[in-house]
Short mmCIF file of N, CA and C in Angstrom, two decimals:
data_model
loop_
_atom_site.label_atom_id
_atom_site.label_comp_id
_atom_site.label_asym_id
_atom_site.label_seq_id
_atom_site.Cartn_x
_atom_site.Cartn_y
_atom_site.Cartn_z
N UNK A 30 175.54 100.65 186.62
CA UNK A 30 174.42 99.96 186.01
C UNK A 30 173.54 99.31 187.07
N UNK A 31 174.16 98.59 188.02
CA UNK A 31 173.40 97.94 189.08
C UNK A 31 172.73 99.00 189.96
N UNK A 32 173.43 100.09 190.24
CA UNK A 32 172.86 101.17 191.03
C UNK A 32 171.63 101.76 190.35
N UNK A 33 171.71 101.98 189.05
CA UNK A 33 170.56 102.51 188.29
C UNK A 33 169.41 101.52 188.31
N UNK A 34 169.70 100.24 188.19
CA UNK A 34 168.68 99.21 188.21
C UNK A 34 167.98 99.17 189.57
N UNK A 35 168.76 99.31 190.66
CA UNK A 35 168.20 99.34 192.01
C UNK A 35 167.25 100.53 192.16
N UNK A 36 167.67 101.68 191.63
CA UNK A 36 166.82 102.88 191.72
C UNK A 36 165.51 102.67 190.98
N UNK A 37 165.57 102.03 189.83
CA UNK A 37 164.35 101.77 189.06
C UNK A 37 163.44 100.82 189.81
N UNK A 38 164.03 99.77 190.40
CA UNK A 38 163.22 98.80 191.17
C UNK A 38 162.57 99.49 192.37
N UNK A 39 163.33 100.31 193.11
CA UNK A 39 162.79 101.02 194.26
C UNK A 39 161.69 101.99 193.82
N UNK A 40 161.92 102.73 192.74
CA UNK A 40 160.92 103.68 192.24
C UNK A 40 159.65 102.94 191.80
N UNK A 41 159.81 101.80 191.15
CA UNK A 41 158.66 101.01 190.71
C UNK A 41 157.88 100.48 191.91
N UNK A 42 158.59 100.01 192.92
CA UNK A 42 157.93 99.51 194.13
C UNK A 42 157.17 100.63 194.83
N UNK A 43 157.78 101.81 194.92
CA UNK A 43 157.12 102.95 195.56
C UNK A 43 155.88 103.35 194.78
N UNK A 44 155.96 103.41 193.48
CA UNK A 44 154.79 103.76 192.66
C UNK A 44 153.69 102.73 192.80
N UNK A 45 154.07 101.45 192.82
CA UNK A 45 153.08 100.38 192.98
C UNK A 45 152.38 100.50 194.33
N UNK A 46 153.14 100.82 195.36
CA UNK A 46 152.57 100.99 196.70
C UNK A 46 151.58 102.14 196.72
N UNK A 47 151.94 103.26 196.10
CA UNK A 47 151.03 104.41 196.05
C UNK A 47 149.77 104.08 195.27
N UNK A 48 149.90 103.37 194.17
CA UNK A 48 148.72 102.99 193.38
C UNK A 48 147.84 102.03 194.15
N UNK A 49 148.42 101.09 194.88
CA UNK A 49 147.63 100.15 195.67
C UNK A 49 146.88 100.90 196.77
N UNK A 50 147.56 101.86 197.39
CA UNK A 50 146.89 102.66 198.42
C UNK A 50 145.75 103.46 197.80
N UNK A 51 145.97 104.07 196.66
CA UNK A 51 144.92 104.84 196.00
C UNK A 51 143.76 103.94 195.59
N UNK A 52 144.06 102.72 195.17
CA UNK A 52 143.00 101.81 194.76
C UNK A 52 142.13 101.42 195.95
N UNK A 53 142.69 101.39 197.16
CA UNK A 53 141.92 101.04 198.35
C UNK A 53 141.38 102.27 199.07
N UNK A 54 141.62 103.46 198.56
CA UNK A 54 141.13 104.67 199.22
C UNK A 54 139.62 104.76 199.08
N UNK A 55 138.96 105.13 200.16
CA UNK A 55 137.51 105.25 200.15
C UNK A 55 137.10 106.62 199.62
N UNK A 56 136.34 106.63 198.52
CA UNK A 56 135.70 107.84 198.04
C UNK A 56 134.24 107.79 198.45
N UNK A 57 133.67 108.95 198.68
CA UNK A 57 132.27 109.04 199.08
C UNK A 57 131.49 109.63 197.92
N UNK A 58 130.46 108.92 197.51
CA UNK A 58 129.62 109.35 196.39
C UNK A 58 128.24 109.71 196.91
N UNK A 59 127.74 110.86 196.48
CA UNK A 59 126.38 111.28 196.79
C UNK A 59 125.86 112.02 195.56
N UNK A 60 124.68 111.67 195.12
CA UNK A 60 124.14 112.28 193.91
C UNK A 60 124.93 111.88 192.67
N UNK A 61 125.63 110.74 192.72
CA UNK A 61 126.37 110.24 191.57
C UNK A 61 127.74 110.83 191.38
N UNK A 62 128.18 111.71 192.28
CA UNK A 62 129.50 112.33 192.15
C UNK A 62 130.28 112.18 193.45
N UNK A 63 131.61 112.25 193.34
CA UNK A 63 132.44 112.22 194.54
C UNK A 63 132.25 113.52 195.31
N UNK A 64 132.05 113.40 196.62
CA UNK A 64 131.89 114.56 197.49
C UNK A 64 132.94 114.49 198.60
N UNK A 65 133.32 115.66 199.17
CA UNK A 65 134.33 115.64 200.22
C UNK A 65 133.84 114.93 201.49
N UNK A 66 132.53 115.00 201.75
CA UNK A 66 131.91 114.30 202.88
C UNK A 66 130.40 114.31 202.65
N UNK A 67 129.70 113.51 203.41
CA UNK A 67 128.24 113.46 203.31
C UNK A 67 127.66 113.74 204.69
N UNK A 68 126.83 114.77 204.79
CA UNK A 68 126.25 115.16 206.07
C UNK A 68 124.74 114.98 206.05
N UNK A 69 124.19 114.67 207.22
CA UNK A 69 122.75 114.55 207.35
C UNK A 69 122.16 113.37 206.61
N UNK A 70 122.92 112.30 206.47
CA UNK A 70 122.45 111.11 205.77
C UNK A 70 121.53 110.33 206.70
N UNK A 71 120.38 109.89 206.19
CA UNK A 71 119.43 109.11 207.00
C UNK A 71 119.37 107.68 206.49
N UNK A 72 119.57 106.74 207.41
CA UNK A 72 119.35 105.32 207.15
C UNK A 72 118.10 104.93 207.93
N UNK A 73 117.15 104.27 207.26
CA UNK A 73 115.84 103.97 207.86
C UNK A 73 115.48 102.50 207.65
N UNK A 74 114.83 101.94 208.64
CA UNK A 74 114.33 100.58 208.50
C UNK A 74 113.01 100.41 209.22
N UNK A 75 112.10 99.67 208.60
CA UNK A 75 110.84 99.32 209.26
C UNK A 75 110.93 97.86 209.68
N UNK A 76 110.13 97.49 210.64
CA UNK A 76 110.13 96.12 211.17
C UNK A 76 111.51 95.69 211.67
N UNK A 77 112.21 96.61 212.31
CA UNK A 77 113.48 96.29 212.94
C UNK A 77 113.15 95.72 214.32
N UNK A 78 113.69 94.55 214.61
CA UNK A 78 113.37 93.91 215.89
C UNK A 78 114.35 94.37 216.96
N UNK A 79 113.79 94.94 218.02
CA UNK A 79 114.54 95.34 219.21
C UNK A 79 114.07 94.44 220.35
N UNK A 80 115.02 93.82 221.06
CA UNK A 80 114.65 92.86 222.11
C UNK A 80 115.46 93.12 223.37
N UNK A 81 114.78 92.92 224.52
CA UNK A 81 115.45 92.98 225.82
C UNK A 81 114.61 92.20 226.81
N UNK A 82 115.26 91.38 227.60
CA UNK A 82 114.60 90.61 228.66
C UNK A 82 113.38 89.84 228.16
N UNK A 83 113.48 89.25 226.98
CA UNK A 83 112.39 88.44 226.44
C UNK A 83 111.26 89.23 225.81
N UNK A 84 111.36 90.55 225.81
CA UNK A 84 110.33 91.39 225.17
C UNK A 84 110.84 91.80 223.80
N UNK A 85 110.06 91.50 222.77
CA UNK A 85 110.44 91.79 221.39
C UNK A 85 109.54 92.89 220.83
N UNK A 86 110.17 93.90 220.28
CA UNK A 86 109.44 95.00 219.65
C UNK A 86 109.81 95.05 218.17
N UNK A 87 108.82 95.20 217.31
CA UNK A 87 109.08 95.44 215.88
C UNK A 87 108.80 96.92 215.64
N UNK A 88 109.87 97.67 215.40
CA UNK A 88 109.78 99.13 215.35
C UNK A 88 110.35 99.67 214.05
N UNK A 89 110.13 100.96 213.85
CA UNK A 89 110.79 101.71 212.79
C UNK A 89 111.98 102.40 213.43
N UNK A 90 113.12 102.33 212.79
CA UNK A 90 114.34 102.92 213.33
C UNK A 90 114.99 103.78 212.27
N UNK A 91 115.30 105.02 212.61
CA UNK A 91 116.07 105.87 211.70
C UNK A 91 117.29 106.41 212.44
N UNK A 92 118.41 106.43 211.73
CA UNK A 92 119.65 106.97 212.25
C UNK A 92 120.18 108.01 211.28
N UNK A 93 120.56 109.16 211.80
CA UNK A 93 121.10 110.26 211.00
C UNK A 93 122.59 110.39 211.30
N UNK A 94 123.37 110.72 210.27
CA UNK A 94 124.79 110.84 210.51
C UNK A 94 125.57 111.47 209.39
N UNK A 95 126.86 111.47 209.60
CA UNK A 95 127.82 112.07 208.67
C UNK A 95 128.90 111.04 208.33
N UNK A 96 129.38 111.09 207.09
CA UNK A 96 130.46 110.22 206.64
C UNK A 96 131.53 111.10 206.03
N UNK A 97 132.77 110.89 206.46
CA UNK A 97 133.87 111.72 205.96
C UNK A 97 135.12 110.87 205.80
N UNK A 98 135.97 111.20 204.82
CA UNK A 98 137.25 110.50 204.68
C UNK A 98 138.11 110.73 205.92
N UNK A 99 138.96 109.75 206.24
CA UNK A 99 139.81 109.88 207.42
C UNK A 99 141.20 110.42 207.10
N UNK A 100 141.48 110.70 205.82
CA UNK A 100 142.79 111.20 205.42
C UNK A 100 143.79 110.10 205.12
N UNK A 101 143.43 108.86 205.39
CA UNK A 101 144.31 107.72 205.13
C UNK A 101 143.67 106.70 204.20
N UNK A 102 142.63 107.13 203.48
CA UNK A 102 141.96 106.23 202.55
C UNK A 102 140.76 105.51 203.12
N UNK A 103 140.50 105.69 204.39
CA UNK A 103 139.33 105.08 205.03
C UNK A 103 138.24 106.11 205.23
N UNK A 104 137.27 105.77 206.05
CA UNK A 104 136.15 106.69 206.30
C UNK A 104 135.76 106.66 207.78
N UNK A 105 135.36 107.83 208.28
CA UNK A 105 134.81 107.97 209.62
C UNK A 105 133.32 108.18 209.52
N UNK A 106 132.58 107.55 210.41
CA UNK A 106 131.13 107.68 210.46
C UNK A 106 130.75 108.18 211.84
N UNK A 107 129.87 109.19 211.87
CA UNK A 107 129.31 109.67 213.12
C UNK A 107 127.80 109.62 213.02
N UNK A 108 127.18 108.87 213.92
CA UNK A 108 125.72 108.87 214.02
C UNK A 108 125.38 109.99 214.98
N UNK A 109 124.68 111.01 214.48
CA UNK A 109 124.43 112.22 215.26
C UNK A 109 123.06 112.25 215.92
N UNK A 110 122.18 111.34 215.53
CA UNK A 110 120.85 111.29 216.13
C UNK A 110 120.09 110.09 215.61
N UNK A 111 118.98 109.80 216.26
CA UNK A 111 118.18 108.67 215.84
C UNK A 111 116.81 108.71 216.47
N UNK A 112 115.91 107.88 215.93
CA UNK A 112 114.54 107.89 216.39
C UNK A 112 113.95 106.49 216.25
N UNK A 113 113.20 106.07 217.27
CA UNK A 113 112.48 104.80 217.23
C UNK A 113 110.99 105.13 217.28
N UNK A 114 110.25 104.61 216.31
CA UNK A 114 108.81 104.86 216.25
C UNK A 114 108.09 103.54 215.96
N UNK A 115 106.78 103.59 216.04
CA UNK A 115 105.97 102.42 215.74
C UNK A 115 104.99 102.15 216.87
N UNK A 116 104.31 101.03 216.76
CA UNK A 116 103.28 100.69 217.73
C UNK A 116 103.84 100.15 219.03
N UNK A 117 102.94 99.91 219.95
CA UNK A 117 103.31 99.34 221.25
C UNK A 117 104.27 100.23 222.00
N UNK A 118 105.32 99.61 222.51
CA UNK A 118 106.31 100.33 223.32
C UNK A 118 107.42 100.98 222.49
N UNK A 119 107.34 100.88 221.16
CA UNK A 119 108.43 101.42 220.32
C UNK A 119 108.72 102.89 220.62
N UNK A 120 107.68 103.69 220.81
CA UNK A 120 107.85 105.12 221.05
C UNK A 120 108.50 105.45 222.38
N UNK A 121 108.63 104.45 223.27
CA UNK A 121 109.26 104.71 224.57
C UNK A 121 110.76 104.43 224.56
N UNK A 122 111.25 103.80 223.49
CA UNK A 122 112.69 103.49 223.39
C UNK A 122 113.45 104.79 223.11
N UNK A 123 114.47 105.04 223.90
CA UNK A 123 115.24 106.28 223.78
C UNK A 123 116.69 105.96 223.40
N UNK A 124 117.15 106.53 222.31
CA UNK A 124 118.54 106.38 221.87
C UNK A 124 119.34 107.57 222.40
N UNK A 125 120.47 107.32 223.06
CA UNK A 125 121.23 108.40 223.69
C UNK A 125 122.73 108.24 223.43
N UNK A 126 123.49 109.15 224.03
CA UNK A 126 124.95 109.12 224.02
C UNK A 126 125.54 109.41 222.63
N UNK A 127 124.87 110.27 221.87
CA UNK A 127 125.39 110.64 220.55
C UNK A 127 126.56 111.60 220.70
N UNK A 128 127.52 111.61 219.78
CA UNK A 128 127.54 110.82 218.56
C UNK A 128 128.08 109.41 218.80
N UNK A 129 127.51 108.45 218.07
CA UNK A 129 128.07 107.11 218.00
C UNK A 129 129.09 107.16 216.87
N UNK A 130 130.20 106.50 217.04
CA UNK A 130 131.26 106.62 216.04
C UNK A 130 131.65 105.25 215.46
N UNK A 131 132.14 105.29 214.23
CA UNK A 131 132.66 104.10 213.57
C UNK A 131 133.76 104.52 212.61
N UNK A 132 134.63 103.58 212.29
CA UNK A 132 135.74 103.84 211.37
C UNK A 132 135.90 102.63 210.45
N UNK A 133 136.11 102.91 209.17
CA UNK A 133 136.40 101.86 208.19
C UNK A 133 137.79 102.14 207.63
N UNK A 134 138.72 101.19 207.81
CA UNK A 134 140.07 101.34 207.27
C UNK A 134 140.05 101.26 205.76
N UNK A 135 141.05 101.85 205.13
CA UNK A 135 141.17 101.82 203.67
C UNK A 135 141.18 100.39 203.14
N UNK A 136 141.84 99.50 203.86
CA UNK A 136 141.93 98.10 203.41
C UNK A 136 140.57 97.41 203.42
N UNK A 137 139.61 97.96 204.18
CA UNK A 137 138.28 97.35 204.28
C UNK A 137 137.25 98.01 203.37
N UNK A 138 137.66 99.00 202.59
CA UNK A 138 136.71 99.65 201.66
C UNK A 138 136.16 98.59 200.71
N UNK A 139 134.87 98.68 200.36
CA UNK A 139 134.24 97.64 199.54
C UNK A 139 134.89 97.48 198.16
N UNK A 140 135.46 96.31 197.90
CA UNK A 140 136.05 95.99 196.60
C UNK A 140 135.60 94.59 196.23
N UNK A 141 134.84 94.39 195.16
CA UNK A 141 134.29 95.42 194.30
C UNK A 141 133.22 96.20 195.06
N UNK A 142 132.84 97.39 194.57
CA UNK A 142 131.91 98.22 195.33
C UNK A 142 130.49 97.66 195.39
N UNK A 143 130.10 96.85 194.43
CA UNK A 143 128.74 96.32 194.41
C UNK A 143 128.63 95.08 195.28
N UNK A 144 127.62 95.07 196.14
CA UNK A 144 127.26 93.89 196.94
C UNK A 144 128.39 93.31 197.78
N UNK A 145 129.34 94.12 198.18
CA UNK A 145 130.40 93.66 199.06
C UNK A 145 130.06 94.08 200.48
N UNK A 146 130.00 93.12 201.39
CA UNK A 146 129.68 93.40 202.78
C UNK A 146 130.94 93.80 203.54
N UNK A 147 130.83 94.90 204.28
CA UNK A 147 131.94 95.42 205.06
C UNK A 147 131.49 95.54 206.52
N UNK A 148 132.20 94.89 207.47
CA UNK A 148 131.81 95.05 208.87
C UNK A 148 132.15 96.45 209.37
N UNK A 149 131.18 97.05 210.06
CA UNK A 149 131.36 98.38 210.64
C UNK A 149 130.91 98.30 212.09
N UNK A 150 131.80 98.65 213.02
CA UNK A 150 131.47 98.62 214.44
C UNK A 150 131.20 100.03 214.94
N UNK A 151 129.98 100.24 215.40
CA UNK A 151 129.59 101.53 215.97
C UNK A 151 129.87 101.48 217.47
N UNK A 152 130.50 102.53 217.99
CA UNK A 152 130.88 102.59 219.40
C UNK A 152 130.07 103.64 220.14
N UNK A 153 129.86 103.38 221.43
CA UNK A 153 129.19 104.36 222.30
C UNK A 153 127.67 104.28 222.28
N UNK A 154 127.11 103.25 221.68
CA UNK A 154 125.65 103.14 221.58
C UNK A 154 125.04 102.93 222.96
N UNK A 155 124.01 103.71 223.24
CA UNK A 155 123.25 103.57 224.49
C UNK A 155 121.77 103.61 224.15
N UNK A 156 121.03 102.63 224.68
CA UNK A 156 119.58 102.53 224.46
C UNK A 156 118.92 102.43 225.82
N UNK A 157 117.91 103.28 226.03
CA UNK A 157 117.14 103.24 227.28
C UNK A 157 115.73 102.78 226.97
N UNK A 158 115.31 101.76 227.74
CA UNK A 158 113.97 101.22 227.58
C UNK A 158 113.27 101.32 228.94
N UNK A 159 112.23 102.19 229.07
CA UNK A 159 111.54 102.33 230.35
C UNK A 159 111.08 100.98 230.90
N UNK A 160 111.20 100.83 232.17
CA UNK A 160 110.85 99.63 232.92
C UNK A 160 111.82 98.47 232.70
N UNK A 161 112.60 98.49 231.63
CA UNK A 161 113.54 97.40 231.35
C UNK A 161 114.99 97.80 231.56
N UNK A 162 115.26 99.10 231.61
CA UNK A 162 116.60 99.57 231.90
C UNK A 162 117.38 100.04 230.68
N UNK A 163 118.68 100.19 230.89
CA UNK A 163 119.58 100.74 229.89
C UNK A 163 120.51 99.66 229.35
N UNK A 164 120.79 99.75 228.07
CA UNK A 164 121.81 98.90 227.45
C UNK A 164 122.92 99.80 226.93
N UNK A 165 124.16 99.36 227.15
CA UNK A 165 125.30 100.14 226.72
C UNK A 165 125.79 101.03 227.83
N UNK A 166 126.72 101.93 227.57
CA UNK A 166 127.28 102.18 226.24
C UNK A 166 128.19 101.05 225.81
N UNK A 167 128.10 100.74 224.54
CA UNK A 167 128.90 99.66 224.01
C UNK A 167 128.90 99.64 222.51
N UNK A 168 129.64 98.67 221.94
CA UNK A 168 129.74 98.56 220.48
C UNK A 168 128.66 97.65 219.90
N UNK A 169 128.28 97.93 218.67
CA UNK A 169 127.40 97.08 217.88
C UNK A 169 127.98 97.03 216.47
N UNK A 170 128.12 95.82 215.93
CA UNK A 170 128.64 95.66 214.58
C UNK A 170 127.52 95.41 213.59
N UNK A 171 127.60 96.08 212.45
CA UNK A 171 126.64 95.90 211.36
C UNK A 171 127.44 95.63 210.09
N UNK A 172 126.76 95.12 209.08
CA UNK A 172 127.39 94.88 207.78
C UNK A 172 126.91 95.95 206.81
N UNK A 173 127.85 96.73 206.25
CA UNK A 173 127.53 97.78 205.29
C UNK A 173 127.58 97.22 203.88
N UNK A 174 126.65 97.70 203.02
CA UNK A 174 126.60 97.27 201.62
C UNK A 174 126.19 98.48 200.77
N UNK A 175 126.96 98.77 199.71
CA UNK A 175 126.61 99.86 198.79
C UNK A 175 125.37 99.56 197.95
N UNK A 176 124.99 98.30 197.86
CA UNK A 176 123.88 97.91 197.01
C UNK A 176 124.38 97.22 195.75
N UNK A 177 123.42 96.89 194.87
CA UNK A 177 123.75 96.09 193.69
C UNK A 177 124.40 96.88 192.58
N UNK A 178 124.20 98.19 192.54
CA UNK A 178 124.82 98.99 191.49
C UNK A 178 125.26 100.33 192.06
N UNK A 179 126.40 100.81 191.60
CA UNK A 179 126.95 102.05 192.12
C UNK A 179 127.41 102.91 190.95
N UNK A 180 127.55 104.22 191.08
CA UNK A 180 127.24 104.96 192.29
C UNK A 180 125.77 105.40 192.36
N UNK A 181 125.26 105.33 193.53
CA UNK A 181 123.99 105.94 193.93
C UNK A 181 122.78 105.53 193.10
N UNK A 182 122.74 104.30 192.62
CA UNK A 182 121.55 103.87 191.88
C UNK A 182 120.77 102.80 192.63
N UNK A 183 121.33 102.26 193.70
CA UNK A 183 120.66 101.27 194.52
C UNK A 183 120.93 101.65 195.97
N UNK A 184 119.94 101.49 196.84
CA UNK A 184 120.08 101.91 198.23
C UNK A 184 121.23 101.20 198.93
N UNK A 185 122.02 101.97 199.67
CA UNK A 185 123.04 101.43 200.55
C UNK A 185 122.36 101.02 201.85
N UNK A 186 122.99 100.10 202.59
CA UNK A 186 122.32 99.62 203.80
C UNK A 186 123.31 99.17 204.87
N UNK A 187 122.80 99.13 206.09
CA UNK A 187 123.47 98.50 207.23
C UNK A 187 122.56 97.38 207.70
N UNK A 188 123.08 96.15 207.76
CA UNK A 188 122.34 95.00 208.30
C UNK A 188 122.83 94.74 209.71
N UNK A 189 121.89 94.77 210.67
CA UNK A 189 122.21 94.54 212.07
C UNK A 189 121.70 93.17 212.50
N UNK A 190 122.49 92.45 213.25
CA UNK A 190 122.11 91.21 213.93
C UNK A 190 123.08 91.08 215.09
N UNK A 191 122.87 91.91 216.13
CA UNK A 191 123.87 92.02 217.19
C UNK A 191 123.22 92.27 218.54
N UNK A 192 124.01 92.06 219.57
CA UNK A 192 123.58 92.33 220.95
C UNK A 192 124.42 93.47 221.51
N UNK A 193 123.75 94.40 222.17
CA UNK A 193 124.42 95.53 222.82
C UNK A 193 124.57 95.21 224.30
N UNK A 194 125.83 95.19 224.75
CA UNK A 194 126.11 94.96 226.16
C UNK A 194 126.90 96.12 226.73
N UNK A 195 126.85 96.39 228.01
CA UNK A 195 126.05 95.69 229.00
C UNK A 195 124.55 95.95 228.81
N UNK A 196 123.76 95.02 229.30
CA UNK A 196 122.31 95.18 229.30
C UNK A 196 121.57 94.17 228.46
N UNK A 197 122.21 93.60 227.45
CA UNK A 197 121.59 92.54 226.67
C UNK A 197 120.47 92.95 225.74
N UNK A 198 120.53 94.13 225.16
CA UNK A 198 119.56 94.53 224.13
C UNK A 198 120.04 93.97 222.79
N UNK A 199 119.13 93.48 221.97
CA UNK A 199 119.54 93.02 220.65
C UNK A 199 118.79 93.80 219.58
N UNK A 200 119.42 93.90 218.42
CA UNK A 200 118.84 94.56 217.26
C UNK A 200 119.05 93.67 216.05
N UNK A 201 117.95 93.47 215.31
CA UNK A 201 118.01 92.68 214.09
C UNK A 201 117.19 93.39 213.03
N UNK A 202 117.80 93.72 211.91
CA UNK A 202 117.08 94.37 210.84
C UNK A 202 118.00 95.14 209.92
N UNK A 203 117.40 95.72 208.90
CA UNK A 203 118.14 96.45 207.87
C UNK A 203 117.72 97.90 207.85
N UNK A 204 118.73 98.79 207.84
CA UNK A 204 118.50 100.22 207.66
C UNK A 204 119.10 100.60 206.32
N UNK A 205 118.35 101.34 205.51
CA UNK A 205 118.88 101.70 204.19
C UNK A 205 118.55 103.15 203.85
N UNK A 206 119.16 103.61 202.77
CA UNK A 206 118.96 104.99 202.30
C UNK A 206 117.78 105.02 201.33
N UNK A 207 116.70 104.38 201.70
CA UNK A 207 115.53 104.32 200.81
C UNK A 207 114.71 105.60 200.92
N UNK A 208 114.08 105.95 199.82
CA UNK A 208 113.18 107.10 199.80
C UNK A 208 111.89 106.69 200.49
N UNK A 209 111.12 107.56 201.10
CA UNK A 209 111.31 109.01 201.21
C UNK A 209 112.08 109.42 202.45
N UNK A 210 112.69 108.46 203.15
CA UNK A 210 113.32 108.76 204.43
C UNK A 210 114.70 109.36 204.28
N UNK A 211 115.34 109.13 203.16
CA UNK A 211 116.65 109.68 202.90
C UNK A 211 116.59 110.41 201.55
N UNK A 212 117.13 111.61 201.50
CA UNK A 212 117.05 112.39 200.26
C UNK A 212 117.98 111.87 199.18
N UNK A 213 119.09 111.25 199.57
CA UNK A 213 120.02 110.73 198.58
C UNK A 213 120.78 109.54 199.13
N UNK A 214 121.10 108.62 198.25
CA UNK A 214 121.92 107.48 198.62
C UNK A 214 123.38 107.94 198.79
N UNK A 215 124.13 107.19 199.61
CA UNK A 215 125.54 107.44 199.79
C UNK A 215 126.28 106.12 199.58
N UNK A 216 127.29 106.13 198.72
CA UNK A 216 128.13 104.96 198.50
C UNK A 216 129.55 105.30 198.92
N UNK A 217 130.24 104.29 199.45
CA UNK A 217 131.64 104.46 199.86
C UNK A 217 132.45 103.36 199.21
N UNK A 218 133.42 103.75 198.38
CA UNK A 218 134.33 102.77 197.76
C UNK A 218 135.52 103.45 197.16
#
């Protein structure tokens, strides 16, 4: 009797563990449905402030990338390209050293999915600014948000307020999956 009771307790604990892991597993939604991965996603922001050595630029910044499950309930992000545009010196800023990579553990998946901020650290970022030099390669942390309603009804975003070292470049602003710069929103939860 005690042996049977122990087996039931162990089986219940194992099932609870599996359900908890599944509840924290990151699914990727695009077009309102779960997809195996999302490729070619564009996050765009206008009036993003880029600063180095006391020079402040308000530029347009777009980053393109891919999001895929990591097999353990989390997600891997690869930024595969990017572009800085706008007035003044914005067009001279060069983003290099792609792909930039990031990982979100299953335990950090947004719960609840709406309006939950998740820290995401991008690694390998390198920015070259003519006459001012190079910043990076190094990490930059942003806060990811699926938006106010999910799936795919409100733009997802990355909020940046960080400094890239070595070199002391800073970035402040929001990049989102807003139209017409991104064809579809992507939510992760």
